[in-house]
Coordinates of C-alpha atoms and ligand atoms in Angstrom, one line a residue:
X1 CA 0.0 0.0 0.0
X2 CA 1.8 3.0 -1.1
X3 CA -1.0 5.7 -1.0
X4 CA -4.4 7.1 0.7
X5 CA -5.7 6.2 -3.1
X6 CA -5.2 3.0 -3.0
X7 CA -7.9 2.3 0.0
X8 CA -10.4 3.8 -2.3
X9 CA -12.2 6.1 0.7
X10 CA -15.2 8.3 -0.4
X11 CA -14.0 11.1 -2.4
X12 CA -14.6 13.7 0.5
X13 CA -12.6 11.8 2.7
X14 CA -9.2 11.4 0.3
X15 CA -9.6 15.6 -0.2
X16 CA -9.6 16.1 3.5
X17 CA -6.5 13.5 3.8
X18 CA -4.8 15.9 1.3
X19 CA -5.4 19.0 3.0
X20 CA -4.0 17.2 5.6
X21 CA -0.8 16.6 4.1
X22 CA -0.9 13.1 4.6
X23 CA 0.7 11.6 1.4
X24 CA 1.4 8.2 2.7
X25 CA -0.4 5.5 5.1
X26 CA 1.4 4.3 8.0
X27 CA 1.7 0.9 9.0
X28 CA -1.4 -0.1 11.2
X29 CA -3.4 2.2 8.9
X30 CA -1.7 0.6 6.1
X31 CA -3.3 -2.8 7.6
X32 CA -6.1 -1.2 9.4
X33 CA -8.1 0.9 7.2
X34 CA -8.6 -2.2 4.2
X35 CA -10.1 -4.1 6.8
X36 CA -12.5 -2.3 8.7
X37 CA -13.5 -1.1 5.2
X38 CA -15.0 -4.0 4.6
X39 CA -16.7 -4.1 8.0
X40 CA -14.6 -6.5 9.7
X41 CA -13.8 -6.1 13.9
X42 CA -10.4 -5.4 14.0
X43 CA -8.2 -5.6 17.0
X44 CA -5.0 -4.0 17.1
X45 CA -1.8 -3.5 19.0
X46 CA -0.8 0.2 18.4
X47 CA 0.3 3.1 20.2
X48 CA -0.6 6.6 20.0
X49 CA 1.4 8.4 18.0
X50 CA 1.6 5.7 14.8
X51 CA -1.3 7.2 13.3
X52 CA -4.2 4.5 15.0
X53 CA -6.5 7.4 15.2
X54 CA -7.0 7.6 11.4
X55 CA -6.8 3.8 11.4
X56 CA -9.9 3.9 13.0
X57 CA -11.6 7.2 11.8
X58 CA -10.8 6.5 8.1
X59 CA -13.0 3.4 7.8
X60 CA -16.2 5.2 9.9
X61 CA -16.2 8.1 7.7
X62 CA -16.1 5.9 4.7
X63 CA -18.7 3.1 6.1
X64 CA -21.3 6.6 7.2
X65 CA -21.3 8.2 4.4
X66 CA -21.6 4.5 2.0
X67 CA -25.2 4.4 4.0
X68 CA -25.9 7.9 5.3
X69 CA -28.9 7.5 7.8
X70 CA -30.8 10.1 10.3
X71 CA -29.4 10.0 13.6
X72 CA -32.5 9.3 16.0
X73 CA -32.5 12.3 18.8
X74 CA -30.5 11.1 21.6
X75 CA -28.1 8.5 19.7
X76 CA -25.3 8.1 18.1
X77 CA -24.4 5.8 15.1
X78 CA -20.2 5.6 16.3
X79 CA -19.3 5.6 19.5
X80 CA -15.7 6.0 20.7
X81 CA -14.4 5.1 24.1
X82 CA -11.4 6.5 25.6
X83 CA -9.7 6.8 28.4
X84 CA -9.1 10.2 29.0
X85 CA -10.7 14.3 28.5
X86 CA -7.6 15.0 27.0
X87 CA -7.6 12.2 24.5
X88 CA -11.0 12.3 23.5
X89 CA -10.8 15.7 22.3
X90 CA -7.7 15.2 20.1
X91 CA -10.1 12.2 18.4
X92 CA -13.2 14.4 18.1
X93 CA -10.4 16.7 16.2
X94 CA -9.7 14.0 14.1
X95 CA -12.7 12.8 13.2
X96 CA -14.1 16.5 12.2
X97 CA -10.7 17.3 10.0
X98 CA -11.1 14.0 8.2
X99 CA -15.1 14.7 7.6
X100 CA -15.2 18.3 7.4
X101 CA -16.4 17.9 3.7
X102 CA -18.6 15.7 5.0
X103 CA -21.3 17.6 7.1
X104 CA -20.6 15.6 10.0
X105 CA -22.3 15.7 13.8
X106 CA -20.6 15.5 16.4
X107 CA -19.7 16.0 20.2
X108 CA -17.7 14.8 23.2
X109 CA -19.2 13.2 26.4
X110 CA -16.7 13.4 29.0
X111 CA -16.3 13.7 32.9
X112 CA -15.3 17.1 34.8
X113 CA -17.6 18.9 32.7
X114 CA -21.4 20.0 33.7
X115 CA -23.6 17.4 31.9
X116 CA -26.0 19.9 31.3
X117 CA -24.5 20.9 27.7
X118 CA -23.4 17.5 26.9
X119 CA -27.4 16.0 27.2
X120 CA -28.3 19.5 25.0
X121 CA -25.8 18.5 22.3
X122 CA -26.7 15.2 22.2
X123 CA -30.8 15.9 22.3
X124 CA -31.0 15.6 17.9
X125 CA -28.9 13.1 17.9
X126 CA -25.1 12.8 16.7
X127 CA -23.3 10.5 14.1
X128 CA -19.6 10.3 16.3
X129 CA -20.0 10.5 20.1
X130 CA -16.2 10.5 21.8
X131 CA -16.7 9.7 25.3
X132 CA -15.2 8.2 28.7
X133 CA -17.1 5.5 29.9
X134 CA -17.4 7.3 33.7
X135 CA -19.4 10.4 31.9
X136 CA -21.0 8.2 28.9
X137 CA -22.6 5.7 31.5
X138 CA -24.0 8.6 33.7
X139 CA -25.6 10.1 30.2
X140 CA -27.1 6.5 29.5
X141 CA -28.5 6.1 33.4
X142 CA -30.4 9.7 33.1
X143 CA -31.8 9.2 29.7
X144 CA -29.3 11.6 28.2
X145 CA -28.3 9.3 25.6
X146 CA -29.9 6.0 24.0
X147 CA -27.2 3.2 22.5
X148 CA -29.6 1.4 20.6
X149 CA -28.2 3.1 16.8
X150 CA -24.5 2.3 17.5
X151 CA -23.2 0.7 14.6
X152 CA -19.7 1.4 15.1
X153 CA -17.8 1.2 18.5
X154 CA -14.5 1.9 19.0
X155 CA -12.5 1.0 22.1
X156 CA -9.0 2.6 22.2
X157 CA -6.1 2.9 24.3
X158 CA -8.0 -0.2 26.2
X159 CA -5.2 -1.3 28.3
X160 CA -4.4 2.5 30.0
X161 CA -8.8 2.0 30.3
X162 CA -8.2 -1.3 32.4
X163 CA -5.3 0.7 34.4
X164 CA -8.0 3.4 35.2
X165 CA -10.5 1.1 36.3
X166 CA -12.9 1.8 33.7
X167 CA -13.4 -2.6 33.4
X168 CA -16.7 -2.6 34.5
X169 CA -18.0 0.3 33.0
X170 CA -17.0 -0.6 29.6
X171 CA -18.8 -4.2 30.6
X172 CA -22.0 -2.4 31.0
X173 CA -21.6 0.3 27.9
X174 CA -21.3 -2.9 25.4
X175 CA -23.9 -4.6 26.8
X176 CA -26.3 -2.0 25.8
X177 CA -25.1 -1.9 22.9
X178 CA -26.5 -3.9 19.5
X179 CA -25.4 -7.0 18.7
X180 CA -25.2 -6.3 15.1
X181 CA -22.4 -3.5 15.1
X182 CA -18.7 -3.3 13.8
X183 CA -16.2 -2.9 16.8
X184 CA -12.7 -1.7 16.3
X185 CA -10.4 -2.7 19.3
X186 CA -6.8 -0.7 20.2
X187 CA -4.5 -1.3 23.0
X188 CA -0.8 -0.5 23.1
X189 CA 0.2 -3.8 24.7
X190 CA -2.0 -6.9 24.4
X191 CA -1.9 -8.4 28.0
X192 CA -4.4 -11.8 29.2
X193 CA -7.3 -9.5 30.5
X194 CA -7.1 -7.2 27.7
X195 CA -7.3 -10.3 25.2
X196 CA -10.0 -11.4 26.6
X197 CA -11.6 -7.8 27.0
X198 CA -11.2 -8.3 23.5
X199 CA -12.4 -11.7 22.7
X200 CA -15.7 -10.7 24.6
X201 CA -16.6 -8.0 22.6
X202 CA -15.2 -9.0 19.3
X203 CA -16.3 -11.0 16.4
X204 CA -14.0 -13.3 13.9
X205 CA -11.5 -10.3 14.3
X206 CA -8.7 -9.6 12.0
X207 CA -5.4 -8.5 14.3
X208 CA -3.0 -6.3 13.1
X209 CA -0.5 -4.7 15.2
X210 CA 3.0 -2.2 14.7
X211 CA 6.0 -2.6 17.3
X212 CA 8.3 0.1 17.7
X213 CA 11.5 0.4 16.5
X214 CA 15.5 0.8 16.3
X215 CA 15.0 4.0 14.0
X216 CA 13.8 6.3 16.7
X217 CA 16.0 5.2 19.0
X218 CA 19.3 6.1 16.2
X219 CA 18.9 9.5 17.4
X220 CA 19.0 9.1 21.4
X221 CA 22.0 9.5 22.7
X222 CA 22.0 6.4 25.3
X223 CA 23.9 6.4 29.0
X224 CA 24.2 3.3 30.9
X225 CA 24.7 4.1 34.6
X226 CA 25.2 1.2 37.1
X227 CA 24.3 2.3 40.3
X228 CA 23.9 0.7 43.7
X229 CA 20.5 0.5 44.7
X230 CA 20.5 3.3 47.3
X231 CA 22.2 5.9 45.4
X232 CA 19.8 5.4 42.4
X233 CA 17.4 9.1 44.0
X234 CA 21.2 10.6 44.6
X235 CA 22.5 10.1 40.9
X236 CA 18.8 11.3 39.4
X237 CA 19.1 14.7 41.4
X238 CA 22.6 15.1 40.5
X239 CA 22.2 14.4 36.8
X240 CA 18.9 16.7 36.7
X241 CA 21.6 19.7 37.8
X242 CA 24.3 18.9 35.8
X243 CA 23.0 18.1 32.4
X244 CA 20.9 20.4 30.1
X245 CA 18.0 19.3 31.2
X246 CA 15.3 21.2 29.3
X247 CA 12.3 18.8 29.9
X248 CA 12.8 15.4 31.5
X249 CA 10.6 12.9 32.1
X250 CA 11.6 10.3 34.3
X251 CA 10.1 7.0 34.3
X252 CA 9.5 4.3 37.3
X253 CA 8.2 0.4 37.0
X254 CA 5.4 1.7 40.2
X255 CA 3.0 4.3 41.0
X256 CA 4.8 4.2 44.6
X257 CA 8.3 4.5 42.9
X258 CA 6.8 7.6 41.5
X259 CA 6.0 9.1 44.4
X260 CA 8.9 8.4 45.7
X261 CA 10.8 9.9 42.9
X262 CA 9.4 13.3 43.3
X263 CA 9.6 13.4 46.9
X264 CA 13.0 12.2 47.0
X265 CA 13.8 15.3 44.2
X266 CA 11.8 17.9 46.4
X267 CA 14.1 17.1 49.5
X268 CA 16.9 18.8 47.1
X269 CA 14.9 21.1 45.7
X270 CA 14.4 20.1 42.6
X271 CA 10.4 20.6 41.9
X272 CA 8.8 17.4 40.1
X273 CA 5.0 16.3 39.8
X274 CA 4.4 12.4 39.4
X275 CA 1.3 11.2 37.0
X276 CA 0.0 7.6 37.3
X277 CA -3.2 5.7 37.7
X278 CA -3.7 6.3 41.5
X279 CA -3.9 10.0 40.8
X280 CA -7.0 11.6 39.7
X281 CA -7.7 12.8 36.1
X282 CA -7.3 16.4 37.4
X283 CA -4.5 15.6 39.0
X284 CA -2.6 14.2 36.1
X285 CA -4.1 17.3 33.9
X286 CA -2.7 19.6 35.9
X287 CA 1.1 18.2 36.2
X288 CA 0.4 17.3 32.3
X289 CA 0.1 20.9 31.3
X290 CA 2.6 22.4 33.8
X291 CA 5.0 20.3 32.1
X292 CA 4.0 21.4 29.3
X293 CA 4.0 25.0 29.9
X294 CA 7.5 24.7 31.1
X295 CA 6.2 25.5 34.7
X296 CA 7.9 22.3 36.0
X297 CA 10.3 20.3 34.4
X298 CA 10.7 17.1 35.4
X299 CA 7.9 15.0 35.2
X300 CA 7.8 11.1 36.6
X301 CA 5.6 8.5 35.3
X302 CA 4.9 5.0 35.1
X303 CA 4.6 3.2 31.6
X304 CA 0.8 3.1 31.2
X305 CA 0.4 6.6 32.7
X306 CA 2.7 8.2 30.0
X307 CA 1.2 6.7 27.5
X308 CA -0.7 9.3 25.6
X309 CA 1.4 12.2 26.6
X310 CA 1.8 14.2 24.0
X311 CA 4.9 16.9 24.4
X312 CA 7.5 18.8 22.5
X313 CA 10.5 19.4 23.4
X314 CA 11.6 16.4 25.9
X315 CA 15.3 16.7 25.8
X316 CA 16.0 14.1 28.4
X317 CA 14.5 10.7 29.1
X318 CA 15.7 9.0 32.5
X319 CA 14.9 5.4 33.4
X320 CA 14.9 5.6 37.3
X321 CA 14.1 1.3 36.8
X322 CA 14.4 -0.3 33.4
X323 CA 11.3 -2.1 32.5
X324 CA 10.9 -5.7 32.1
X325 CA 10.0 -5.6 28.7
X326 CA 12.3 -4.2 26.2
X327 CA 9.8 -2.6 23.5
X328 CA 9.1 -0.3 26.7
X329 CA 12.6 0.8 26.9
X330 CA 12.1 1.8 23.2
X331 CA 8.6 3.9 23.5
X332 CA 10.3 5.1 26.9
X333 CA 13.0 7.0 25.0
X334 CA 11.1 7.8 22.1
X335 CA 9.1 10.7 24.2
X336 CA 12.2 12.1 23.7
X337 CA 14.3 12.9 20.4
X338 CA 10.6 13.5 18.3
X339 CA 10.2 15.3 15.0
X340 CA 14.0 15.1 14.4
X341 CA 15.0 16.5 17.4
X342 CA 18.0 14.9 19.4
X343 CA 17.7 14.0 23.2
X344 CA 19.1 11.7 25.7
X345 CA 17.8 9.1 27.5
X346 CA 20.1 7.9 30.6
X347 CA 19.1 4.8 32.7
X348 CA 20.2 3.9 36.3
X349 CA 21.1 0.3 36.6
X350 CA 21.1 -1.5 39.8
X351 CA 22.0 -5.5 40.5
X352 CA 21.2 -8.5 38.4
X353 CA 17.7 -8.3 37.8
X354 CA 18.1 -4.8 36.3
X355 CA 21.3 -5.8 34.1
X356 CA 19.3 -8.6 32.7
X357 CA 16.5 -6.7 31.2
X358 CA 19.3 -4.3 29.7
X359 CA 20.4 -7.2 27.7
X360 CA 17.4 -7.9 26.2
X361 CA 17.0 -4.4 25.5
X362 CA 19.8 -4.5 23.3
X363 CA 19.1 -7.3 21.4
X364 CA 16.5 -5.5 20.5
X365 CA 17.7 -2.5 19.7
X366 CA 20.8 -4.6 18.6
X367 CA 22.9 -2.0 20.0
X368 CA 25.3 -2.5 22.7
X369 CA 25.4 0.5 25.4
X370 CA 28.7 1.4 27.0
X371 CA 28.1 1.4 30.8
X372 CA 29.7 4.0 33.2
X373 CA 30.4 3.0 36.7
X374 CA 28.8 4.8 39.6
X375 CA 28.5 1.8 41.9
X376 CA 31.1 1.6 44.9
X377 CA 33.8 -0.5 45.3
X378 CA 32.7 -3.7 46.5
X379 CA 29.5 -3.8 45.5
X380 CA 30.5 -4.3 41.5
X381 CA 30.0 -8.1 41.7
X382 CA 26.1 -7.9 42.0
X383 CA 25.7 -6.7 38.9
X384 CA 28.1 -8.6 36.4
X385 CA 29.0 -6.9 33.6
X386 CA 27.3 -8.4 29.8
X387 CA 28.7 -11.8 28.8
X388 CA 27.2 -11.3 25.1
X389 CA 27.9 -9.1 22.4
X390 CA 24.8 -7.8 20.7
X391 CA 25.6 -7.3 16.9
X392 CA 26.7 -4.1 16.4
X393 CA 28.7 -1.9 18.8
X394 CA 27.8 1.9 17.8
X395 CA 28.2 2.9 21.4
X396 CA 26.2 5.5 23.0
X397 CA 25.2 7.9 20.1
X398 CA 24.0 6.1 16.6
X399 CA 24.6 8.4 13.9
X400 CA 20.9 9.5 12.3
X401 CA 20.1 7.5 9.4
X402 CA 17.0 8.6 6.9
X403 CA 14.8 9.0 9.8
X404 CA 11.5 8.1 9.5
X405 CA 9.8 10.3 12.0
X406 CA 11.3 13.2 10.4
X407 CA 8.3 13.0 7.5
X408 CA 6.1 13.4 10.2
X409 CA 7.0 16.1 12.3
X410 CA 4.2 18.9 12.0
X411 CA 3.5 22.1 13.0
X412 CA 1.7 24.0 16.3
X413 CA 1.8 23.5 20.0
X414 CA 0.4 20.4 21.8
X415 CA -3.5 21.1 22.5
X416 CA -2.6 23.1 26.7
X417 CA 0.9 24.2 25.4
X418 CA 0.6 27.7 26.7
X419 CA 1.5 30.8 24.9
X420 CA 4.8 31.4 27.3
X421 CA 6.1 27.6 26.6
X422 CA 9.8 27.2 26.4
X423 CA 9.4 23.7 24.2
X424 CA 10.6 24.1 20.9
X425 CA 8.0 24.8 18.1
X426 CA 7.8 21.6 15.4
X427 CA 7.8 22.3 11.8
X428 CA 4.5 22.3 10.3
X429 CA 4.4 18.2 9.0
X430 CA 5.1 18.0 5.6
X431 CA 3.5 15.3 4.4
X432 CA 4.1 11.6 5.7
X433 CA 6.6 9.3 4.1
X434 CA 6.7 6.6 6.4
X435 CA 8.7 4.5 4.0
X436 CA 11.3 3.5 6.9
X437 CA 8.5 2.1 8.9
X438 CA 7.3 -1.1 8.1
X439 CA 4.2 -3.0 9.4
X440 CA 4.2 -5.9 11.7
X441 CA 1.4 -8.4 11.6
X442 CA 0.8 -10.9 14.5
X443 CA -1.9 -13.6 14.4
X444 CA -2.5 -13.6 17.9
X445 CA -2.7 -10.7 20.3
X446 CA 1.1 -10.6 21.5
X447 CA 1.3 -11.0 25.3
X448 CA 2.5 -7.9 27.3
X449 CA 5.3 -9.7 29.3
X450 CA 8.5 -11.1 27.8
X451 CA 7.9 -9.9 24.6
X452 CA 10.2 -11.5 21.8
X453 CA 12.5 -9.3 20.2
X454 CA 13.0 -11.1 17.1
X455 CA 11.6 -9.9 13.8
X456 CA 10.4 -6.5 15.3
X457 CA 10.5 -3.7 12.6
X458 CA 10.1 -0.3 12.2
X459 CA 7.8 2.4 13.2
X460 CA 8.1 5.6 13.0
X461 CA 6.3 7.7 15.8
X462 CA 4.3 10.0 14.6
X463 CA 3.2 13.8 16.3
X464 CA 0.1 14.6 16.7
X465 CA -0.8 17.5 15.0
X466 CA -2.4 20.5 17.1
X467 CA -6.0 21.5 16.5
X468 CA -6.9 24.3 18.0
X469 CA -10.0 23.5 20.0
X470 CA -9.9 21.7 23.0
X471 CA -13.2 23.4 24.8
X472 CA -14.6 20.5 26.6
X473 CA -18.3 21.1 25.4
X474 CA -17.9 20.8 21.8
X475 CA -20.6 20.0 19.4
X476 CA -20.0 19.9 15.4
X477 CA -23.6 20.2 13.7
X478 CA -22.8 22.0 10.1
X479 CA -26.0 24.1 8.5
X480 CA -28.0 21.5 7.0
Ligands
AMP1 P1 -2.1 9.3 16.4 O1 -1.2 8.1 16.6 O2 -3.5 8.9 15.8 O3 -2.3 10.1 17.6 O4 -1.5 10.2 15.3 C1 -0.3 10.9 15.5 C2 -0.1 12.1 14.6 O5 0.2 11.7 13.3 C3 -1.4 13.0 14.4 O6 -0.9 14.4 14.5 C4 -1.9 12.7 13.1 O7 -2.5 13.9 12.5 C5 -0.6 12.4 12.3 N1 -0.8 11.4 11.2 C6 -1.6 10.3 11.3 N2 -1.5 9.6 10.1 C7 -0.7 10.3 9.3 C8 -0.2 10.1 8.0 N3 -0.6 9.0 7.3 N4 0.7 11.0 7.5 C9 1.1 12.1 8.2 N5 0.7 12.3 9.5 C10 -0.2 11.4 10.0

């Protein structure tokens, strides 16, 4: 699949891509969009940031306007679930630039906002509803909104849902729904509850999935600290003062290691905010766009809560633990180093355990990472150093090669970027070529844990490209 073309999308659509600047499909679109075309559930394994919101919008658009029916008041023919305010709103975005030739309806239903407006936007009746399942449930319960007309469902970013607890309310959301519907299922990693989340809801799926990839990580310079345990907060502190530290986010295995992280920085002054699943939506809003404002720095997160996050102008990526599965390590350090920017991502390694999972992480990334030595005499033994040689020995710093992600950096500020931000402004995107990036395709939903590092290709990470509205309350009816 070389171009948008090829998929043969309405005319509307493929003039909207255009305008877009999107020349060329990515991978899991590549895969995705020939699929649900044809009306088949899908389930993916895809992060944000590869392009899965078009995956999924694409095909809707297409399927609507093939059989363009009046929305009964109070329904919705697609429905979108997602997991968060902020994330919802960037897919509403999405959907309205791909249909804006298309008359489409449209609105958000999500928590934190009076329902008020929400049950007055939906009263005639919408084609795409984006919604969390908290605030879409409540809307259900007081008659705000009937699901009988779904025809479309889309789940996505399932596994950050199942961190947030949202389980059971997605339970009781598809159980209202029809029977008869098409369901298109994302989740950035593919573990047993989410498969069978999945299985549940699905029909005869197809699966497609994309894995991250070396390229990204050629323009990261890598450090390799080994550490003892105790000095791991000491080192952070001390390497958030000396280096150029413009934004860093640092990542931990827990939501307690987290905390612990940013109390641990606060005791020398260094101001940090923590975002993970125990905290609440505002919460992680808040230290979300203070980091993005430039109003703190240094942000700390675990995997699932980073996921999603959506800022320019990381320069530095620290793993206080390295995580247990290697493709991590690679969308770790991608938050860093995007739209052809260079960063540095510098992980503390302490004992065995930790060594171990570096070794896997560079047979994936087939790079082999010089360590430096911070750990005191005596204490060397615990952590031996590697006894295999990965294939290639670049050291720390790869040279850039034909990046991929550079065809996709774009222009404008992430959605609560304020005005006074210090992060770099990205190019406006010209255009995809994602010709580096090539698609992965795994029968079976690839398990979370352990993942195998063989055969794992290229992705290139793609930016998401601002839009300026991000008013919570926002209905799309065009003049009829
Ligand atoms: P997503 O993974 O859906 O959050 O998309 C990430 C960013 O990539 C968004 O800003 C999209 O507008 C952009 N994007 C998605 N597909 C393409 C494409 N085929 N070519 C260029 N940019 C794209």
């Amino acid at each position: 699949m070389t171009s948008f073309q090829d998929f043969g999308l309405a005319d509307p659509i493929s003039r909207a891509l255009k305008e877009e600047n999107y020349l060329t499909p990515t991978p899991i679109q590549a895969q995705t969009v020939p699929l649900a075309m044809t009306g088949r559930d899908v389930v993916g394994i895809a992060q944000t940031g590869t392009g899965k919101t078009a995956a999924f919008a694409l095909p809707i658009l297409h399927r609507i306007l093939e059989n363009r029916v009046r929305v009964q008041p109070k329904s919705c023919r697609v429905l979108v679930l997602s997991p968060t305010r902020e994330l919802s709103g960037q897919i509403l975005d999405s959907f309205n630039a791909y249909g804006r030739h298309i008359r489409l309806t449209s609105t958000l239903a999500i928590g934190g906002v009076p329902m008020g407006r929400q049950v007055r936007s939906l009263m005639q009746g919408v084609e795409v509803l984006v919604a969390t399942p908290g605030r879409l449930l409540d809307l259900v319960q007081s008659n705000g909104l009937k699901l009988g007309q779904v025809e479309f469902l889309v789940l996505d970013e399932a596994d950050r849902m199942l961190d947030m607890g949202f389980i059971n309310d997605i339970r009781k959301i598809v159980g209202k729904l029809p029977i008869k519907r098409q369901t298109l299922f994302f989740s950035a990693t593919m573990p047993k509850d989410i498969a069978e989340l999945a299985e549940a809801m699905l029909r005869d799926p197809a699966r497609v999935a994309v894995t991250p990839v070396a390229s990204t990580v050629e323009r990261i310079t890598q450090r390799i600290i080994q550490v003892d345990f105790a000095a791991k907060a000491g080192i952070l502190a001390q390497l958030l003062k000396q280096e150029p530290v413009d934004r860093a986010l640092i990542f931990t295995r827990t939501k307690h290691g987290a905390d612990k992280v940013v109390k641990g920085l606060a005791k020398v002054g260094i101001r940090a905010d923590a975002i993970h699943g125990n905290k609440s939506q505002n919460n992680r809003e808040r230290a979300l766009a203070a980091f993005r404002s430039g109003e703190i720095r240094t942000l700390v997160a675990t995997d699932i809560a980073a996921r999603g996050i959506d800022v320019d102008g990381i320069s530095h990526v620290f793993n206080f633990d390295l995580p247990n599965v290697p493709e991590t390590y690679v969308h770790r350090i991608g938050r860093t180093a995007r739209a052809g920017a260079e960063g540095v991502a510098i992980s503390l390694i302490a004992g065995a355990e930790e060594m171990g999972y570096l070794r896997d992480i560079e047979r994936l990334i087939r790079v082999a990472l010089p360590r430096e030595d911070r750990r005191t005499p005596g204490t060397r033994d615990t952590a031996p150093a590697p006894s295999q040689k990965p294939s290639q020995n670049r050291g720390a710093r790869s040279a850039p090669r034909g990046h991929a992600a550079n065809g996709h950096s774009h222009g404008g500020r992430s959605h609560e970027q304020s005005p006074g931000s210090k992060g770099p402004r990205r190019p406006r995107r010209g255009g995809g070529n994602n010709a580096a990036s090539q698609p992965t395709r795994h029968e079976s939903p690839r398990p979370a844990q352990g993942g195998n590092s063989e055969g794992i290709q290229g992705v290139a990470f793609l930016h998401r490209e601002s839009r300026p509205n991000t008013q919570p309350n926002r209905t799309h009816r065009p003049q009829r």
